[in-house]
PDB file of C-alpha atoms in Angstrom:
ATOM      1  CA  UNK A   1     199.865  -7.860 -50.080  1.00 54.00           C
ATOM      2  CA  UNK A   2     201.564  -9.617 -52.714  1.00 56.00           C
ATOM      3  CA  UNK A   3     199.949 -11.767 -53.310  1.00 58.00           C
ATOM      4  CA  UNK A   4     196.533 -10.086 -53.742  1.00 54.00           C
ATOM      5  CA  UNK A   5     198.414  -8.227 -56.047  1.00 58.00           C
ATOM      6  CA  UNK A   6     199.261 -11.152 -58.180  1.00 48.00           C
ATOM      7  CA  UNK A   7     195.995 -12.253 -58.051  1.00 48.00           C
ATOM      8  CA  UNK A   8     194.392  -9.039 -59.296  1.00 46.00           C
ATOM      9  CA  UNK A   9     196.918  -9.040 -62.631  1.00 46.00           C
ATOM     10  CA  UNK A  10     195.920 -12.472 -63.000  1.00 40.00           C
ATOM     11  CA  UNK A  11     192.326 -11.839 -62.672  1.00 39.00           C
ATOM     12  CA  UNK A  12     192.923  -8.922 -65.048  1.00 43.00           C
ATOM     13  CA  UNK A  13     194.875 -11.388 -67.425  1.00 44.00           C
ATOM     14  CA  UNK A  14     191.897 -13.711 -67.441  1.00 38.00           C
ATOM     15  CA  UNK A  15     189.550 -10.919 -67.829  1.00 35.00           C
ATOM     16  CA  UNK A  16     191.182  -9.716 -71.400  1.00 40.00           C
ATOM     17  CA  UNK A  17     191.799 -12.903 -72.716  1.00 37.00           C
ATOM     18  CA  UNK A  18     187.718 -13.489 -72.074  1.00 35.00           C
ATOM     19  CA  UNK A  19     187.284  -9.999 -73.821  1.00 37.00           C
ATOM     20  CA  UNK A  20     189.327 -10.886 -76.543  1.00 39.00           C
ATOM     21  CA  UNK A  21     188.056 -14.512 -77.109  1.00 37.00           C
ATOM     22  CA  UNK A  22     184.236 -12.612 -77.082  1.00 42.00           C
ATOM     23  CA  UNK A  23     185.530 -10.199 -79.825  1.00 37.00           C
ATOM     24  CA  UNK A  24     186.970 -13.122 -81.998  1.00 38.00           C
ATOM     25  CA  UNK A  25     183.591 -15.076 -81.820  1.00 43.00           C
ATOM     26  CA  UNK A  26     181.898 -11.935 -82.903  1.00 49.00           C
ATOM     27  CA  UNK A  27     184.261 -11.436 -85.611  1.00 57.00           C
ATOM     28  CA  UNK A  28     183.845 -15.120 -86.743  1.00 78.00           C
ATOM     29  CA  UNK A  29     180.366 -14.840 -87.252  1.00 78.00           C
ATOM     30  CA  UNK A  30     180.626 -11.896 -89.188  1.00 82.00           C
ATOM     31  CA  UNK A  31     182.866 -13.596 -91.276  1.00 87.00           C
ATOM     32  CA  UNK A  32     180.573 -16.410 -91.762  1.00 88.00           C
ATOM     33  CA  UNK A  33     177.163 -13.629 -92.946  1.00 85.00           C
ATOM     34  CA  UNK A  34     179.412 -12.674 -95.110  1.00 86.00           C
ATOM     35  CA  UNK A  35     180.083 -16.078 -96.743  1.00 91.00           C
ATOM     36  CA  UNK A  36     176.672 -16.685 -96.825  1.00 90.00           C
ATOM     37  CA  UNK A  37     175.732 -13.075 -98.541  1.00 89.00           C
ATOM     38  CA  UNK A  38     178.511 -14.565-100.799  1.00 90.00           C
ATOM     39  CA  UNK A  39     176.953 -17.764-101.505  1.00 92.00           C
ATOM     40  CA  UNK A  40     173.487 -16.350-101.767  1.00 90.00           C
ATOM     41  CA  UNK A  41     174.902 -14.031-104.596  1.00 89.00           C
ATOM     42  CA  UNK A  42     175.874 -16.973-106.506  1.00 90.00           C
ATOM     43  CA  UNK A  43     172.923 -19.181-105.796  1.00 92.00           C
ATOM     44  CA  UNK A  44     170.358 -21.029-108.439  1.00 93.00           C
ATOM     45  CA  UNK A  45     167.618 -22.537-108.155  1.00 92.00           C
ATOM     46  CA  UNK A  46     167.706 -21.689-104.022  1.00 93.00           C
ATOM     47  CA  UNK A  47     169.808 -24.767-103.783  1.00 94.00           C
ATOM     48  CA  UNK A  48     172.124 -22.535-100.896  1.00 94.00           C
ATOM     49  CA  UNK A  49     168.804 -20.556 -99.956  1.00 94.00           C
ATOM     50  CA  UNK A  50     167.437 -24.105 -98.919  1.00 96.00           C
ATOM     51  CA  UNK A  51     170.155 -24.703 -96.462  1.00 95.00           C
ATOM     52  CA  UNK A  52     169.052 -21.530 -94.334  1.00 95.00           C
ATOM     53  CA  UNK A  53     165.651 -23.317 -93.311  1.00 97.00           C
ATOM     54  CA  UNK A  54     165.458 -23.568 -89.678  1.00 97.00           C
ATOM     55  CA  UNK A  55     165.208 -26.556 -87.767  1.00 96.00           C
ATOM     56  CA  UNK A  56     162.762 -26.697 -84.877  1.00 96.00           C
ATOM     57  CA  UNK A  57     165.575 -26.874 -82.240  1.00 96.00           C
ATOM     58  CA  UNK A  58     166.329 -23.412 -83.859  1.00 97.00           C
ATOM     59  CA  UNK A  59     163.156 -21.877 -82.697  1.00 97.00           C
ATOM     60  CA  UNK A  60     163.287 -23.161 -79.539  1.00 96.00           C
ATOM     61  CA  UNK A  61     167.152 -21.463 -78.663  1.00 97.00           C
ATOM     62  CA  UNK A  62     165.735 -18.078 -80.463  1.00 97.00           C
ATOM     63  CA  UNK A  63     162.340 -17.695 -79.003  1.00 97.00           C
ATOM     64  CA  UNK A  64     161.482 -16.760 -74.935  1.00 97.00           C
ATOM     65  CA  UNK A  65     159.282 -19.737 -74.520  1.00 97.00           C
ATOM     66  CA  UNK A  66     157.202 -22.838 -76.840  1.00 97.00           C
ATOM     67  CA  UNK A  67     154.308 -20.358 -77.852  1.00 97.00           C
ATOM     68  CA  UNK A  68     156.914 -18.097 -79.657  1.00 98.00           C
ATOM     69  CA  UNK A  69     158.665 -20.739 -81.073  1.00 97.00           C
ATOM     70  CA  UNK A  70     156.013 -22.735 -82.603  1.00 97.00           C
ATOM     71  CA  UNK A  71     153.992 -18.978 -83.713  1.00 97.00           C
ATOM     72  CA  UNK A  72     157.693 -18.599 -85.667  1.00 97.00           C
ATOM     73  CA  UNK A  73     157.923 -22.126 -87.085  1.00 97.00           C
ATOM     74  CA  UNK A  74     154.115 -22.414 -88.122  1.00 97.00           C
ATOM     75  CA  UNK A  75     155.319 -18.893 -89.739  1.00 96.00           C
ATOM     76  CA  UNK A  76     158.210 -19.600 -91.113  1.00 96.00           C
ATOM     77  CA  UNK A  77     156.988 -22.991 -92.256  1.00 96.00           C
ATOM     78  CA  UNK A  78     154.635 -21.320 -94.763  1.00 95.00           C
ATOM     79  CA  UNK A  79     157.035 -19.057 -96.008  1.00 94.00           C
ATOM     80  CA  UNK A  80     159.765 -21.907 -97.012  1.00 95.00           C
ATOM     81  CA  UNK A  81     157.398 -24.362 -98.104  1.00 95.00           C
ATOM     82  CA  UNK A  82     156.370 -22.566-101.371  1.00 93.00           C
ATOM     83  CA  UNK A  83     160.052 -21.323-101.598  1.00 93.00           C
ATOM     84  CA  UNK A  84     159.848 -22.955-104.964  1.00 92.00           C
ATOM     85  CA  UNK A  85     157.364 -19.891-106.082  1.00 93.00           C
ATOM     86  CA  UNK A  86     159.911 -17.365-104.710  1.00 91.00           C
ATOM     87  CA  UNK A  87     161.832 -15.869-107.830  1.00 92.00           C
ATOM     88  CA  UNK A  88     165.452 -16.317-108.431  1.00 88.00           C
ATOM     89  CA  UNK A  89     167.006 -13.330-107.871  1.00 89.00           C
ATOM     90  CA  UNK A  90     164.799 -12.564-104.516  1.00 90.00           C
ATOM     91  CA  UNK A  91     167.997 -12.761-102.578  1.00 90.00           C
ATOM     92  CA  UNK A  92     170.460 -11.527-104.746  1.00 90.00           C
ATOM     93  CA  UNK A  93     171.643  -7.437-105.695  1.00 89.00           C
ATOM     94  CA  UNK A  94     169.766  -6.121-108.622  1.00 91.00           C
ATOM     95  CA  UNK A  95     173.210  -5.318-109.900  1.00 90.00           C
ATOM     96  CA  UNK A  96     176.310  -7.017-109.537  1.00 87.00           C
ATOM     97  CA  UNK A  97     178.075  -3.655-108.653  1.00 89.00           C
ATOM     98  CA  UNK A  98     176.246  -3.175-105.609  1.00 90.00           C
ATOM     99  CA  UNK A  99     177.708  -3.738-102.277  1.00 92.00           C
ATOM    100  CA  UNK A 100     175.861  -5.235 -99.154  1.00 91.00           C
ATOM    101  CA  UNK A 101     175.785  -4.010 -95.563  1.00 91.00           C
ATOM    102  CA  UNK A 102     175.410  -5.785 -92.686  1.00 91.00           C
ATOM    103  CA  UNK A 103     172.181  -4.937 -90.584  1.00 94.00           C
ATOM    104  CA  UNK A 104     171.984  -6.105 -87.131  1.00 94.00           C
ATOM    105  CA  UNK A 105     170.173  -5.651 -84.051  1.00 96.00           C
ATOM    106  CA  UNK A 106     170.156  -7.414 -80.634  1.00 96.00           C
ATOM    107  CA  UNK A 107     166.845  -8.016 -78.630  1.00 97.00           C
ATOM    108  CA  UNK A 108     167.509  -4.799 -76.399  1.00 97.00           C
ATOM    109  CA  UNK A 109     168.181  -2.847 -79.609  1.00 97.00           C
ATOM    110  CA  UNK A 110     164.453  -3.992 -80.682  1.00 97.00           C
ATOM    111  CA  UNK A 111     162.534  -3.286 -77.096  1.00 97.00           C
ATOM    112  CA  UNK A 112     164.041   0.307 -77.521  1.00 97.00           C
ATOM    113  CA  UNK A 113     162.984   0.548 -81.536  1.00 96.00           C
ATOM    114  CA  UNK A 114     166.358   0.768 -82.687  1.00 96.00           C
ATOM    115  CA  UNK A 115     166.322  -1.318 -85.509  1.00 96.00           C
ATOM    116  CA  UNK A 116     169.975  -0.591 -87.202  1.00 95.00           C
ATOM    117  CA  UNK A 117     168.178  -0.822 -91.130  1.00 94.00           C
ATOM    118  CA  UNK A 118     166.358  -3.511 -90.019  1.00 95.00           C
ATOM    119  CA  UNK A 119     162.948  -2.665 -91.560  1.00 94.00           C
ATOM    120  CA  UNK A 120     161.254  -1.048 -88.233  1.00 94.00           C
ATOM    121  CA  UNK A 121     158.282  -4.175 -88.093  1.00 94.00           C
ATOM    122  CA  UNK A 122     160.995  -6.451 -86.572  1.00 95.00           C
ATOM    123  CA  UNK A 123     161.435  -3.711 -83.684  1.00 94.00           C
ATOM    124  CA  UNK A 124     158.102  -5.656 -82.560  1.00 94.00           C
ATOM    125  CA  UNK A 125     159.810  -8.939 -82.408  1.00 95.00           C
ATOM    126  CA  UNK A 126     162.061  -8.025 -79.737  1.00 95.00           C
ATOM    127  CA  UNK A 127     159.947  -9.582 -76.552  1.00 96.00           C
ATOM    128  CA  UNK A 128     159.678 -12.588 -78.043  1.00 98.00           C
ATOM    129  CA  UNK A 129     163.101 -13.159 -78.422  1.00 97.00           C
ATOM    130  CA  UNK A 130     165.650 -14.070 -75.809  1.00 97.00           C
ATOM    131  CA  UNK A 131     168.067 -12.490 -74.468  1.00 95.00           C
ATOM    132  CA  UNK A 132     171.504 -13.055 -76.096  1.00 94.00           C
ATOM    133  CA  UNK A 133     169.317 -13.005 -80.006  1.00 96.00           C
ATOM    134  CA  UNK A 134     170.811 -11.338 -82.843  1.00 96.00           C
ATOM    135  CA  UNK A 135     168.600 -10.578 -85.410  1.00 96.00           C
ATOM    136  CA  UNK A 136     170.951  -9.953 -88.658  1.00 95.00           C
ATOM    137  CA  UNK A 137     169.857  -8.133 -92.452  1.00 94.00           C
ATOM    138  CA  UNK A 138     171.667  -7.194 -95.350  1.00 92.00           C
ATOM    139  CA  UNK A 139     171.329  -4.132 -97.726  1.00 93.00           C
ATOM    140  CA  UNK A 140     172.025  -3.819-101.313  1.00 92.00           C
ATOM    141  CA  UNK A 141     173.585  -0.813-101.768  1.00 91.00           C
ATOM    142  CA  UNK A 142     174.489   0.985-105.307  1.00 90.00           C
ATOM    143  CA  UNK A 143     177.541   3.031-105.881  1.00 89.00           C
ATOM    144  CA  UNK A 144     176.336   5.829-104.359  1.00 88.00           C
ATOM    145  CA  UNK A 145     175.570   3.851-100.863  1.00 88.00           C
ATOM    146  CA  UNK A 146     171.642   4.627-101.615  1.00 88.00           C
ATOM    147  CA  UNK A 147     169.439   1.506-100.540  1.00 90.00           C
ATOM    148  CA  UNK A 148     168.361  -0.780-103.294  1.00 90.00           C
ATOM    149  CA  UNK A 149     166.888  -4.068-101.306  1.00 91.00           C
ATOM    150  CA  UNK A 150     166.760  -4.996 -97.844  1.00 92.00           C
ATOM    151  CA  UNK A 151     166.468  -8.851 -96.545  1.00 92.00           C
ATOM    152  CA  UNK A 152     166.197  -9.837 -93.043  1.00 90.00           C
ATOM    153  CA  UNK A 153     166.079 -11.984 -90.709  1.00 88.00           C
ATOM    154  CA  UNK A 154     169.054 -14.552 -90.456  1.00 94.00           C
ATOM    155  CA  UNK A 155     169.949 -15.852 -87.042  1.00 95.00           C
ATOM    156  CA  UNK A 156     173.005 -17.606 -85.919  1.00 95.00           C
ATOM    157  CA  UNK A 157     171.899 -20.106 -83.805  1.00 94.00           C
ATOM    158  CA  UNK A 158     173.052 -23.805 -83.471  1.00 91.00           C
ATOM    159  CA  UNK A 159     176.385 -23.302 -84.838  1.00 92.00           C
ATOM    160  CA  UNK A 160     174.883 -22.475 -88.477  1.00 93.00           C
ATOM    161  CA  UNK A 161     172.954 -19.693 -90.025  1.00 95.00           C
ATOM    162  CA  UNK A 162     169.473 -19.679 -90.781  1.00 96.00           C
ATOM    163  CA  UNK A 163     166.372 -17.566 -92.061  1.00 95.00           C
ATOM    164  CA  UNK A 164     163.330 -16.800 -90.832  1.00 95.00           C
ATOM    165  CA  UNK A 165     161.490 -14.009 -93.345  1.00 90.00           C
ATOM    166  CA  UNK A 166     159.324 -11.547 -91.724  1.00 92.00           C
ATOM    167  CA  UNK A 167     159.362 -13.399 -88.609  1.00 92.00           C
ATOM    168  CA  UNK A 168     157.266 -10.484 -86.839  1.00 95.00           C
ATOM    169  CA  UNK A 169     154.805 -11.527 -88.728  1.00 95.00           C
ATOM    170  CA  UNK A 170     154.258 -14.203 -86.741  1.00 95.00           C
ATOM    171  CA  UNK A 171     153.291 -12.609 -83.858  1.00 95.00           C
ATOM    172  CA  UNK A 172     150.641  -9.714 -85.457  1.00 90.00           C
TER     173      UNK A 172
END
């Protein structure tokens, strides 16, 4: 009887410092959007915007299966090729006073329409994604918290940070 004693407050042990190693990864990459909301404030010419483009082995760990994954990079591929076109400031607060909120919501989150300030199109992108998918926004917000821009969607996936605009367009 001791011993299964022992062996539940070790299991127990093991269970919290899982817990708590889950928690820190989360916090991590929250730490990291909001280096890169950082970085994109500062940006010129898209020079940091450019780094965001996904790689195809990005599509392939975000999307359920090939189909979705090359629908999102034919996509996506449009979008960053004229990137060039894309104003300046796209990215950035239309005041330097304004504060940005993170948006996020995870692939169960978009099946039920819950899309956290997501704009509510990307609650259609949910069965396309897998399981464990984050799909992560900001919001510009002014002094008085009242919305002034909203810019989605930005993935961690392959130990980096990436952006796919208006991926649900990909799969109207």
């Amino acid at each position: 009887m001791h011993s299964t004693r022992a062996l539940k407050k070790a299991l127990m042990i093991v269970l919290m410092c899982l817990i708590g190693l889950q928690l820190h990864g989360q916090n991590s990459t929250v730490e990291q959007w909001y280096q890169v909301i950082s970085k994109l404030r500062n940006d010129v010419n898209h020079n940091f915007l450019k780094t965001l483009r996904p790689a195809t082995a990005d599509f392939e760990m975000l999307f359920l299966n090939k189909d979705y994954a090359d629908k999102a990079m034919t996509y996506a591929n449009t979008k960053w090729d004229g990137i060039d076109q894309v104003p300046d400031h796209s990215m950035k607060p239309p005041r330097d006073t304004d504060k940005v909120r993170l948006l996020m919501a995870t692939k169960q989150d978009l099946l039920a329409s819950i899309t956290n300030g997501l704009p509510e199109d990307y609650s259609t992108l949910g069965k396309y994604l897998k399981d464990d998918v984050v799909v992560y926004g900001l919001q510009y917000v002014d002094d008085n918290g009242e919305e002034q821009k909203t810019r989605a969607a930005f993935f961690y996936v392959n130990d980096r940070w990436i952006i796919i605009p208006q991926t649900f367009k990909a799969f109207q």
